[in-house]
Short mmCIF file of C-alpha atoms in Angstrom, two decimals:
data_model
loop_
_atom_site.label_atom_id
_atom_site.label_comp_id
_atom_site.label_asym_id
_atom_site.label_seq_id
_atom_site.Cartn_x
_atom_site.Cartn_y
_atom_site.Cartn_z
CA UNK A 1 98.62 59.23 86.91
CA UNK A 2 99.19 55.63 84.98
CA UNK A 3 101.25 55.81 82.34
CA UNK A 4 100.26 54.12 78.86
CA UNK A 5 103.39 52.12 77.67
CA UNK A 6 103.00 50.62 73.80
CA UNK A 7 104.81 47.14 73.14
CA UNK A 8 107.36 47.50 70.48
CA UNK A 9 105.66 47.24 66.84
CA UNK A 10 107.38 45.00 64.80
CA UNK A 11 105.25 44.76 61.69
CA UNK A 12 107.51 44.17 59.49
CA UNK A 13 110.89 42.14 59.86
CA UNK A 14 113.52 43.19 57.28
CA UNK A 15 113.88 40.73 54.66
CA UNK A 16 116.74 39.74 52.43
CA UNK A 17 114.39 40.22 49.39
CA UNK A 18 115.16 44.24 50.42
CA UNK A 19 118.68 44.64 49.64
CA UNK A 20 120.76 48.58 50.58
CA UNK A 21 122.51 48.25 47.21
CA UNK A 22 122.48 50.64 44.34
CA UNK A 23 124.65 49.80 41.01
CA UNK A 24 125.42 52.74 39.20
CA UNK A 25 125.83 51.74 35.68
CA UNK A 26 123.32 54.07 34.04
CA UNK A 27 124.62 57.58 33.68
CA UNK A 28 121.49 59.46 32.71
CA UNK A 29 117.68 59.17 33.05
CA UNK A 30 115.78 57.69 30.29
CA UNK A 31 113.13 59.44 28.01
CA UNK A 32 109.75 59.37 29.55
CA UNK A 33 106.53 60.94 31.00
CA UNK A 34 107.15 64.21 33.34
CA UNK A 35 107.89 62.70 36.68
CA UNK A 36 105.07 63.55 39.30
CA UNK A 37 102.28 63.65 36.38
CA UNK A 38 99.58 60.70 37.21
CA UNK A 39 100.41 57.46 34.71
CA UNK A 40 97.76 57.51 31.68
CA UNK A 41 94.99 55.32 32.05
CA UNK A 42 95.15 51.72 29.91
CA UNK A 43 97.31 48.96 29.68
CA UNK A 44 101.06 49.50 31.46
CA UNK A 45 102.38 47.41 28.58
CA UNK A 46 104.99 49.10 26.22
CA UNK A 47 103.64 49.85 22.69
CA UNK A 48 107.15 49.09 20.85
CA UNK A 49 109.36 45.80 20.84
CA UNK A 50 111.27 44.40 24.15
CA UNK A 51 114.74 44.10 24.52
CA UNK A 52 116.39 42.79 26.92
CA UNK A 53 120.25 41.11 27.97
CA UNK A 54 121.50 37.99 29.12
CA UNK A 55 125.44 36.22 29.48
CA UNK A 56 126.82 33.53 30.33
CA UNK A 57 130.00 33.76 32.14
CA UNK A 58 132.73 30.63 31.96
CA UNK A 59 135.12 30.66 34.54
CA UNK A 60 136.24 27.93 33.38
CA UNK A 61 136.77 26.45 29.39
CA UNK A 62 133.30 25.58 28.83
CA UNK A 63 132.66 22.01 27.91
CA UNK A 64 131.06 22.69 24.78
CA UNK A 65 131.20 25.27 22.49
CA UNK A 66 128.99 28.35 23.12
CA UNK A 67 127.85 29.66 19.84
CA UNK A 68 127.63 25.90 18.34
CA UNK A 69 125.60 24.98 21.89
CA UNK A 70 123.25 27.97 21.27
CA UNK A 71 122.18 27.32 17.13
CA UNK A 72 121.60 23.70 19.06
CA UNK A 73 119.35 24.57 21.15
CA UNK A 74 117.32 26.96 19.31
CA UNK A 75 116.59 24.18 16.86
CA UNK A 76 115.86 22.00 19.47
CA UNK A 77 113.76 24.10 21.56
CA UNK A 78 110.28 25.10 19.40
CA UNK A 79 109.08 28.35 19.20
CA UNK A 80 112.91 29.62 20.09
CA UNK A 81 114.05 32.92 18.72
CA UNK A 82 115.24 33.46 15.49
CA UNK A 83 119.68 33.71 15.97
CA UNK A 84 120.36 36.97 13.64
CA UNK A 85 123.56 38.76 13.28
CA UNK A 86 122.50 42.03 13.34
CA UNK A 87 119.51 44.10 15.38
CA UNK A 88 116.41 45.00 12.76
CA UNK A 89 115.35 48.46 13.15
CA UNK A 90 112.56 48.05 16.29
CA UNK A 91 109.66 49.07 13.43
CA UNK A 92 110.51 46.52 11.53
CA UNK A 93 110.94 44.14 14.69
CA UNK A 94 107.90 40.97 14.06
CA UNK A 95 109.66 37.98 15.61
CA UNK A 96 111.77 37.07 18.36
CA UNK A 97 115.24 37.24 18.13
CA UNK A 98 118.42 37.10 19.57
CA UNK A 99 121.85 38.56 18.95
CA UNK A 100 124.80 36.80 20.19
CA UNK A 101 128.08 37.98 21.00
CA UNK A 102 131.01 35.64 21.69
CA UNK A 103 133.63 37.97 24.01
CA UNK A 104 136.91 36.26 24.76
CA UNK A 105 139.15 39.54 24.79
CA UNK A 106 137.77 42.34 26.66
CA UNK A 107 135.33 40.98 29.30
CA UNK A 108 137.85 41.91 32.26
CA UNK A 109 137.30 45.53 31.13
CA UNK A 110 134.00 45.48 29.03
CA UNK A 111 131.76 42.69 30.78
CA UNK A 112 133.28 42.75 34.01
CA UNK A 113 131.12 40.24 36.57
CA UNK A 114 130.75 42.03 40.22
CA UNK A 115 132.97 41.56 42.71
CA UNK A 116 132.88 39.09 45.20
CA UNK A 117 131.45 41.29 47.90
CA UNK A 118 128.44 42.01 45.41
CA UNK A 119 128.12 38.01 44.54
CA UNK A 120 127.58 37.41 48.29
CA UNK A 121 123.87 39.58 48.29
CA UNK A 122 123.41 39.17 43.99
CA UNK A 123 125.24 35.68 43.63
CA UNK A 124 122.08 32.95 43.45
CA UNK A 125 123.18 29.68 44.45
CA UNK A 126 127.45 30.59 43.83
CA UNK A 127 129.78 28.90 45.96
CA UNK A 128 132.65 30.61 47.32
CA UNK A 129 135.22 28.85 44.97
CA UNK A 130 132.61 29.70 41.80
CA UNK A 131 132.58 33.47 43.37
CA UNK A 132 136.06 33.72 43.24
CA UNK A 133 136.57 31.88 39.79
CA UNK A 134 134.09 34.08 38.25
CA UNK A 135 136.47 37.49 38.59
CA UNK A 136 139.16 35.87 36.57
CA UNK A 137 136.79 34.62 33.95
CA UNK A 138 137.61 36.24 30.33
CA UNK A 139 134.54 34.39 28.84
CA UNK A 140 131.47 35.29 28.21
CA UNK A 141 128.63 34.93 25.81
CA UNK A 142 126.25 37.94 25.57
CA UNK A 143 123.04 37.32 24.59
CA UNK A 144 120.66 40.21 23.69
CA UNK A 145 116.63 39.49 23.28
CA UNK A 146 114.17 40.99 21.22
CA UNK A 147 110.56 40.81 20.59
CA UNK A 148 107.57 42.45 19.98
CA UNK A 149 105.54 43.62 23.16
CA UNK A 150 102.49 40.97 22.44
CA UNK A 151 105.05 38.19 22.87
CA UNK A 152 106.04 39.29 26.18
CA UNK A 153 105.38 35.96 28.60
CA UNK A 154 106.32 33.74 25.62
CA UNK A 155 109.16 35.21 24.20
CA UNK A 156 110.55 35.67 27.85
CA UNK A 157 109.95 32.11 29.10
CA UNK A 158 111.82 31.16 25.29
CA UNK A 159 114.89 33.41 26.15
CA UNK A 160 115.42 32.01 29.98
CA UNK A 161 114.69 28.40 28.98
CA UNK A 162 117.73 29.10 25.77
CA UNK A 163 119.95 30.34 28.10
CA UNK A 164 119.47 27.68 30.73
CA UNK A 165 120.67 25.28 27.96
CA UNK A 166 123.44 26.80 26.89
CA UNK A 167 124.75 27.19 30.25
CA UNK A 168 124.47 23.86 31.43
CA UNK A 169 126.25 22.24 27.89
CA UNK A 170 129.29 24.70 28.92
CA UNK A 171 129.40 24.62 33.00
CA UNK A 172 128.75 28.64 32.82
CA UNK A 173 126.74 30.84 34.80
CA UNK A 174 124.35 32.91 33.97
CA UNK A 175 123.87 36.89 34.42
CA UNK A 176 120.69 39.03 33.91
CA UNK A 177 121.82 42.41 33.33
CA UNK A 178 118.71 44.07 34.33
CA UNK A 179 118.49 42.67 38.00
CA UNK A 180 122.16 42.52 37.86
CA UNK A 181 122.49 39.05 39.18
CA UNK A 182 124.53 35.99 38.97
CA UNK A 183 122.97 32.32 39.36
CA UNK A 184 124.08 28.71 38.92
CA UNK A 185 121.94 26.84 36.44
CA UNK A 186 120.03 25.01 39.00
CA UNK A 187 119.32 28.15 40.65
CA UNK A 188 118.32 29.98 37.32
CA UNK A 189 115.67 26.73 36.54
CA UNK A 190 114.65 27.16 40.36
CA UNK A 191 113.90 30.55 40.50
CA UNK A 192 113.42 31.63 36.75
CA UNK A 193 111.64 28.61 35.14
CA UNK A 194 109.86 26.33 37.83
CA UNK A 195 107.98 29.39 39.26
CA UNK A 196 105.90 29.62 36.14
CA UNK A 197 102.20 28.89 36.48
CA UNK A 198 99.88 28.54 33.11
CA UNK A 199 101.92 30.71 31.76
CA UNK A 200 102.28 33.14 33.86
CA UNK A 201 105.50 34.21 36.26
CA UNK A 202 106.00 35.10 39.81
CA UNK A 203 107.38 38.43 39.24
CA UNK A 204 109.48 38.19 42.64
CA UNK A 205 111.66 35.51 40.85
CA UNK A 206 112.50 37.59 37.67
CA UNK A 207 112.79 40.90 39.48
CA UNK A 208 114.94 42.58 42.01
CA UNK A 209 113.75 45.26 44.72
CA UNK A 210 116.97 47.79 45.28
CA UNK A 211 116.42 49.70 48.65
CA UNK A 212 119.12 52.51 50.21
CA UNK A 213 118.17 55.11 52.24
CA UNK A 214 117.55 58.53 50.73
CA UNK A 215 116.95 61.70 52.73
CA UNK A 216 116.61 60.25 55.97
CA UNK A 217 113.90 57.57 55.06
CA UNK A 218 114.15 54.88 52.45
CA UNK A 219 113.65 54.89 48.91
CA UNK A 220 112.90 51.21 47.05
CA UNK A 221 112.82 50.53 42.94
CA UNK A 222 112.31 47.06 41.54
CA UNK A 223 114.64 46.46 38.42
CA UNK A 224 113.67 44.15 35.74
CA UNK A 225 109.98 44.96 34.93
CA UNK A 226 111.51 45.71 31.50
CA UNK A 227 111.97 42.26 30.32
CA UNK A 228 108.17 42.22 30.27
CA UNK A 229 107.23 45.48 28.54
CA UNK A 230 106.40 47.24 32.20
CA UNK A 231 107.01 50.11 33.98
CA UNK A 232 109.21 49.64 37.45
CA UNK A 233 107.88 50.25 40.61
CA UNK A 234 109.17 52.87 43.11
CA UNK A 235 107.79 53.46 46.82
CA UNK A 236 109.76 56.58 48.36
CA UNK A 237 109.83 57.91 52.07
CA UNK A 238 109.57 55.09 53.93
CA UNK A 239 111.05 53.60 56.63
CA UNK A 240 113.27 50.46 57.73
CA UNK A 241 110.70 48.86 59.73
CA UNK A 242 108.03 48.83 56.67
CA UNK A 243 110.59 47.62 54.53
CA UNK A 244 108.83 44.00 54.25
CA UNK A 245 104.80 45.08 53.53
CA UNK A 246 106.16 47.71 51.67
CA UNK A 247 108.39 45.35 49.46
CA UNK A 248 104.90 43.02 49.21
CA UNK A 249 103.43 45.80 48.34
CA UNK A 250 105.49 46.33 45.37
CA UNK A 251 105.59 42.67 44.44
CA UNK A 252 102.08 42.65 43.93
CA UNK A 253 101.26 45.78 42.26
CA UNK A 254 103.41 44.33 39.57
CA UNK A 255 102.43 41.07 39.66
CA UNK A 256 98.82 42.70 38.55
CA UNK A 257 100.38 44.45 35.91
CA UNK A 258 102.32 40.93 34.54
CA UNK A 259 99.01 39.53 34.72
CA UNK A 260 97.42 41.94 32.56
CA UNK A 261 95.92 44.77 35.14
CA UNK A 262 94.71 48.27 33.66
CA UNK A 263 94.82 51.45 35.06
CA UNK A 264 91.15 51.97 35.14
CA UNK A 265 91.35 55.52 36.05
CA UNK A 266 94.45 58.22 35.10
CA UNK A 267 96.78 57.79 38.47
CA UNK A 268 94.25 55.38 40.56
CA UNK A 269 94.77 51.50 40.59
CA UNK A 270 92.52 49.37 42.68
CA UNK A 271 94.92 46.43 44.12
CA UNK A 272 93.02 43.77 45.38
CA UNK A 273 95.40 40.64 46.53
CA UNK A 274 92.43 38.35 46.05
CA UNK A 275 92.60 39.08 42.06
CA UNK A 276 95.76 37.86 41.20
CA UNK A 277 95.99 34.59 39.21
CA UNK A 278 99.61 33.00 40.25
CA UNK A 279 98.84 31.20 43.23
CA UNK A 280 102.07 31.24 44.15
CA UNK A 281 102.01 35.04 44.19
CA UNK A 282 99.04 35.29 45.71
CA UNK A 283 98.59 32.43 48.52
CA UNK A 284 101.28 33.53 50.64
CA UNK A 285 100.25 37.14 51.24
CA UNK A 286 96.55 35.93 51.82
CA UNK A 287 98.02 33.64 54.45
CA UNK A 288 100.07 36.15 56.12
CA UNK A 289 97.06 38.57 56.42
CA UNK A 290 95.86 39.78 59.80
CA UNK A 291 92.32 39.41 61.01
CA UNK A 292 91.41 43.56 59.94
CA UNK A 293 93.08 43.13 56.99
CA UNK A 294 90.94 44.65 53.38
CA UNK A 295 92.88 43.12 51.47
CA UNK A 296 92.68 46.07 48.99
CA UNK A 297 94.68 48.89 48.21
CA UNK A 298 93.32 52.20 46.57
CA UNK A 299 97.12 53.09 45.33
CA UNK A 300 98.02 56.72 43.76
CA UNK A 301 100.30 56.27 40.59
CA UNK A 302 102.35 59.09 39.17
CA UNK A 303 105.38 58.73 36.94
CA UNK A 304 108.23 58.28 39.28
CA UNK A 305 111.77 60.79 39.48
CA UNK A 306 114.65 58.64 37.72
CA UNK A 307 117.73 58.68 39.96
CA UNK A 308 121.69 57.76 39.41
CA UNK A 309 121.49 53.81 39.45
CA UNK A 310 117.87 53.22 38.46
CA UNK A 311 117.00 50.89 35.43
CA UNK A 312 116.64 52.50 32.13
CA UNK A 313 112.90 52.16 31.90
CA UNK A 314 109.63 54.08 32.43
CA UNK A 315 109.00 54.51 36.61
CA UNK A 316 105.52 54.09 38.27
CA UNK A 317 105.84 55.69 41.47
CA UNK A 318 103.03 54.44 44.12
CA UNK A 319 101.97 57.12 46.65
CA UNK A 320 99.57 57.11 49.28
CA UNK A 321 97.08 60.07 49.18
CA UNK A 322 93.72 58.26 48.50
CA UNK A 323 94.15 57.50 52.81
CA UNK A 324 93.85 60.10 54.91
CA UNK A 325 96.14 61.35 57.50
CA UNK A 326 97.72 64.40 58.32
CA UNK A 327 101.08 63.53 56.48
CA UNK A 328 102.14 61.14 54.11
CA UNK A 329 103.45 58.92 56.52
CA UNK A 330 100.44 58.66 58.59
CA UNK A 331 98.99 57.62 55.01
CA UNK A 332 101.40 55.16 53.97
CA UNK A 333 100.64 53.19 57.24
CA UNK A 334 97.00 53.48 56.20
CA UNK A 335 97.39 51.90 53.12
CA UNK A 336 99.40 48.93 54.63
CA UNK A 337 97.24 48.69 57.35
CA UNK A 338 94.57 48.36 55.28
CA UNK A 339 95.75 45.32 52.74
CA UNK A 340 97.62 43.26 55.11
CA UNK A 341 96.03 44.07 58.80
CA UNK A 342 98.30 45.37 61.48
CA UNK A 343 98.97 43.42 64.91
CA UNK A 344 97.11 45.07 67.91
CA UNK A 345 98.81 47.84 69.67
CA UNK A 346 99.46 46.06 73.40
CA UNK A 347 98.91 48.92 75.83
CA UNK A 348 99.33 48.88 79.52
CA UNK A 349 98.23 51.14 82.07
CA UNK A 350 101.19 51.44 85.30
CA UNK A 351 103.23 53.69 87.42
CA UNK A 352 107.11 53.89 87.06
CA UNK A 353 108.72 51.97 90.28
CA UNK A 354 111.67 52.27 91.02
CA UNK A 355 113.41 49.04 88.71
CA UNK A 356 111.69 50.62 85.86
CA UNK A 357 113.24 53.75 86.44
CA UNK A 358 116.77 52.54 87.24
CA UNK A 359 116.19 50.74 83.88
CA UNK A 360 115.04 53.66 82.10
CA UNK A 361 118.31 55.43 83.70
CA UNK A 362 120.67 53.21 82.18
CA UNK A 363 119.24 53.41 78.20
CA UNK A 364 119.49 57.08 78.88
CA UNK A 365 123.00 56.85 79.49
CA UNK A 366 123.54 55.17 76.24
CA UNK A 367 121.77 57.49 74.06
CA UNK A 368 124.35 60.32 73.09
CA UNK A 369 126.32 57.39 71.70
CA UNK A 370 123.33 55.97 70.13
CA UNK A 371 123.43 59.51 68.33
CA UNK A 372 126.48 59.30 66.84
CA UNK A 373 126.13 56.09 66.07
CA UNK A 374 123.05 57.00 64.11
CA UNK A 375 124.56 60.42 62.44
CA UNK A 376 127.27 58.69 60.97
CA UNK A 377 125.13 56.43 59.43
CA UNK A 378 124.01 53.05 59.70
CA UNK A 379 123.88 49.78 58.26
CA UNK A 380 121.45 49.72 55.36
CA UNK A 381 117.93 48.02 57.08
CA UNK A 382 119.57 49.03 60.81
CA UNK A 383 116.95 51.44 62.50
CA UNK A 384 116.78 52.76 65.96
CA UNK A 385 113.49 53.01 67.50
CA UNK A 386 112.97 55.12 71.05
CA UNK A 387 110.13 55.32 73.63
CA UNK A 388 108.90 58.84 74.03
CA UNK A 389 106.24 60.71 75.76
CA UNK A 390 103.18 62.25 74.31
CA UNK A 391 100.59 64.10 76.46
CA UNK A 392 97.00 62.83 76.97
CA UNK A 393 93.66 64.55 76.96
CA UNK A 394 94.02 64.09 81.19
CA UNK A 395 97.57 65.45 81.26
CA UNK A 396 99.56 62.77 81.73
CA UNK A 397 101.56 60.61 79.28
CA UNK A 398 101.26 58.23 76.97
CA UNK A 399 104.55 56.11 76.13
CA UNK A 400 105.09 55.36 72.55
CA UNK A 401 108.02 54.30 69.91
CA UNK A 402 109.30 56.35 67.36
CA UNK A 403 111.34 55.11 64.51
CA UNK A 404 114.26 57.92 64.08
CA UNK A 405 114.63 59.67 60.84
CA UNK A 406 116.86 62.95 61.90
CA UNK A 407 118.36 63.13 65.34
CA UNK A 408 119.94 66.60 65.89
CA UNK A 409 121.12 67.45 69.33
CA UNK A 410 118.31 66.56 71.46
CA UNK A 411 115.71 66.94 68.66
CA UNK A 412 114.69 63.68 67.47
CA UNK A 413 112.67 63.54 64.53
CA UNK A 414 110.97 60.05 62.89
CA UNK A 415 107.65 58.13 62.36
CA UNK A 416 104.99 57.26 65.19
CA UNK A 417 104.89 53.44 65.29
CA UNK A 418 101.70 53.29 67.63
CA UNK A 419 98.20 53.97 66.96
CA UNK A 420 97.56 56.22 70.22
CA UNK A 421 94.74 56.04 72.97
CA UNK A 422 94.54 59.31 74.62
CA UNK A 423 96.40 61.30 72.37
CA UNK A 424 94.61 63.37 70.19
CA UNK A 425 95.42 64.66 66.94
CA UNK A 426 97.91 61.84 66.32
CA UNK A 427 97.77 59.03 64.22
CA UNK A 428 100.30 56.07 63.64
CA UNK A 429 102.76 56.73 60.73
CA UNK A 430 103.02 60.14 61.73
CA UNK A 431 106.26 62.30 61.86
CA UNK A 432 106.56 63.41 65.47
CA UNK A 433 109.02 65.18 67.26
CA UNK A 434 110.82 64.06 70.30
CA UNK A 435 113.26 65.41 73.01
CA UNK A 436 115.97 62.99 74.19
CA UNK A 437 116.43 64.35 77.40
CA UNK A 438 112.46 62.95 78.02
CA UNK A 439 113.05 59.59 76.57
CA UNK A 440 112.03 56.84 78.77
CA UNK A 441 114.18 53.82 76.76
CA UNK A 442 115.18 52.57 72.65
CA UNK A 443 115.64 49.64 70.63
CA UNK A 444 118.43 49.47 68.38
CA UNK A 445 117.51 46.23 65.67
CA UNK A 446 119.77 45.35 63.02
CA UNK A 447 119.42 43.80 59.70
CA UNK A 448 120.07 40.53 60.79
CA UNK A 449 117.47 40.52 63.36
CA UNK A 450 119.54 41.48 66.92
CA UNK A 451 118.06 43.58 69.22
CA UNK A 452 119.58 46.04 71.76
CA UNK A 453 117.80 48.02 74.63
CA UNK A 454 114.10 47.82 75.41
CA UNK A 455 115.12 46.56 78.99
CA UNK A 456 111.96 48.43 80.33
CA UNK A 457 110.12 46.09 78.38
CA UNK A 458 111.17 43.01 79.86
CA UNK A 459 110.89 44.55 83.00
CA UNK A 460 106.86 45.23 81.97
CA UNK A 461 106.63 41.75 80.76
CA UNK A 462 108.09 40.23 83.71
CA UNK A 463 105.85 41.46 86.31
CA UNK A 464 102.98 41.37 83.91
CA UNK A 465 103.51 37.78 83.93
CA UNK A 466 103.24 37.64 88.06
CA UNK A 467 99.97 39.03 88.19
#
């Protein structure tokens, strides 16, 4: 009987925009809406005033003066906010403002900047001698935002463009304590300022996506939706190998909301790619669309679960059960099949010789270290994908990958990567089970890109390429 072997699905390559780290500097969840409930229908904005923190860190004595630089260059810059020297009670809040705090004494213990390790994923544009210089620094200038939630865009693009200038008068560099990231100046302008379009941002460049696996499967929050009045986005059960359409995913669900989306109906949003207004947002995911892409997603909001580590702000959690399926896996591929397309499934009909076999052989001698490799954990974005056998409607097998989420003695549990072809009762996306005494081969891909095992494969393509 010919066997049906599935090409490795690689739908996704990990991206550095999806990073494994957590920070842990909030201790307990913020007030909100009962986690699980469907998010109210109406605008995502917050009703009351937005507040928000920058600093400037000087490694170095800066070359001007910091406070003196700032009253400069809110004069200079119109429509700045107003320098106060004490918060207004949020009620009263009508303008924007900013408090500033000169710290010269206790940043080493009160406004420490991460370490060097952290600089080398959160660090934007920091060489390794401005890394290093920045963990001796005992300077900073802390610079905390208000304004009321109508002034959102403007106020924001006032307080990044007042920062900017303060940094470059004193050589400093700046931190944004709700992304919890460092930048150069240059970088800040690059990423912060020039991606502005008619007044409108590229919410990838003022926001961070934090991804770590939880569970078994992956959970991702953005952090930094709260300089603009909105809700941050979480996506939970996932896995490594969805990690970039699931990150888009995100980016554009709250790109709609910067741009002024509604939730039309209590815990249903509409996403349609073609409907957002930044064309810098939106031009790249229409490009990178496959032929069967929608591009629409019918997306399930419910307040999302605040963990250890997660901003201080109101959740949206998306889920995926407007798709069908017979899990919520099967309907999270679904959904991301359906916006962005998914590559076609290369199938091919053959017997095992005899290479193939002494090929499968060999990756089956690697596997029980492959297991605990995998049980005692692995990189964050690392996955392990293996080829296993499913039984067909005639009774023989079709071959197809599985992307590992538990892998207990020769149980192997994870998500089906392959849409099969004489399998019924399957779908792609689904959580299978697997014996790894019957596995035929694996890849083993890392964050960087590197690929182990699949030798069967190049076997396949090889002598598919004599015929």
């Amino acid at each position: 009987m010919p066997k049906l072997l599935h090409a490795p699905l690689f739908s996704a390559v990990l991206a550095c925009f999806l990073s494994a780290f957590m920070a842990a500097s909030a201790v307990a969840a913020p007030p909100g809406a009962t986690p699980g409930e469907p998010v109210p229908a109406g605008s995502p904005v917050a009703a009351g005033p937005i507040h928000f923190q920058f600093a400037i860190y000087y490694p170095k004595r800066p070359a001007a003066e910091p406070l003196t630089s700032l009253r400069n260059r809110l004069a200079q810059i119109s429509g700045s906010p107003k320098l106060v020297t004490a918060a207004p009670p949020p009620a009263s809040l009508t303008e924007a403002i900013v408090l500033a705090r000169w710290n010269t004494t206790t940043v080493q213990k009160d406004y420490r900047p991460p370490s060097t390790d952290l600089l080398q994923r959160f660090g934007r544009g920091l060489s390794r001698e401005q890394a290093e210089a920045l963990q001796r620094t005992e300077q900073a200038l802390i610079l905390d935002f208000a304004h009321p939630a109508p002034q959102a865009r403007t106020a924001l693009f006032k307080a990044i463009d007042v920062a900017l200038q303060v940094a470059r008068d004193g050589n400093g560099l700046l931190w944004d304590e709700e992304t919890r990231e460092v930048f150069t100046p240059d970088e800040w302008r690059k990423r912060r300022i020039d991606s502005w379009e008619n007044g409108v941002p590229d919410v990838a460049m003022h926001t961070v996506i934090h991804a770590y696996r939880s569970d078994n499967l992956v959970r991702a929050i953005t952090l930094g939706m709260s300089k603009l009045g909105l809700p941050d986005v979480v996506v939970s059960d996932f896995s490594w190998s969805s990690n970039r359409p699931m990150g888009n995913l995100v980016n554009v669900f709250a790109q709609a909301m910067v741009e002024g989306a509604t939730i039309a109906r209590a815990g249903q949003f509409d996403l349609d790619l073609r409907g957002l207004k930044h064309s810098g947002a939106r031009d790249p995911q229409l490009r990178s669309l496959k032929p069967n892409a929608a591009p629409v997603a019918k997306l399930s909001l419910v307040n999302g679960k605040w963990e250890s580590g997660d901003p201080q702000n109101r959740l949206f959690e998306i889920r995926f059960d407007r798709y069908k399926g017979p899990d919520r896996y099967a309907q999270q591929t679904a959904l991301l099949t359906a916006i962005f397309g998914a590559d076609e499934d290369a199938v091919t009909r053959l017997k095992h010789n005899d290479e193939l076999l002494a090929a499968s052989k060999a990756a089956g001698a690697q596997l029980a270290k492959l297991r605990d490799t995998f049980n005692k954990g692995l990189q964050p974005g690392e996955y392990i994908l293996v080829k296993a056998p499913f039984t067909t409607r005639e009774g023989g097998n079709e071959w197809m990958w599985v992307e590992i989420a538990r892998w207990n003695g020769d149980t192997i549990e994870g998500l089906l990567k392959n849409e099969p072809v004489d399998v019924t009762g399957l779908h792609a996306g689904q959580m299978v089970k697997v014996s790894q005494a019957k596995l035929f081969d694996y890849i083993r891909r890392y964050p960087d890109g590197r690929e182990e095992g699949n030798e069967t494969g190049k076997i396949i393509g090889r002598q598919q390429g004599k015929k």
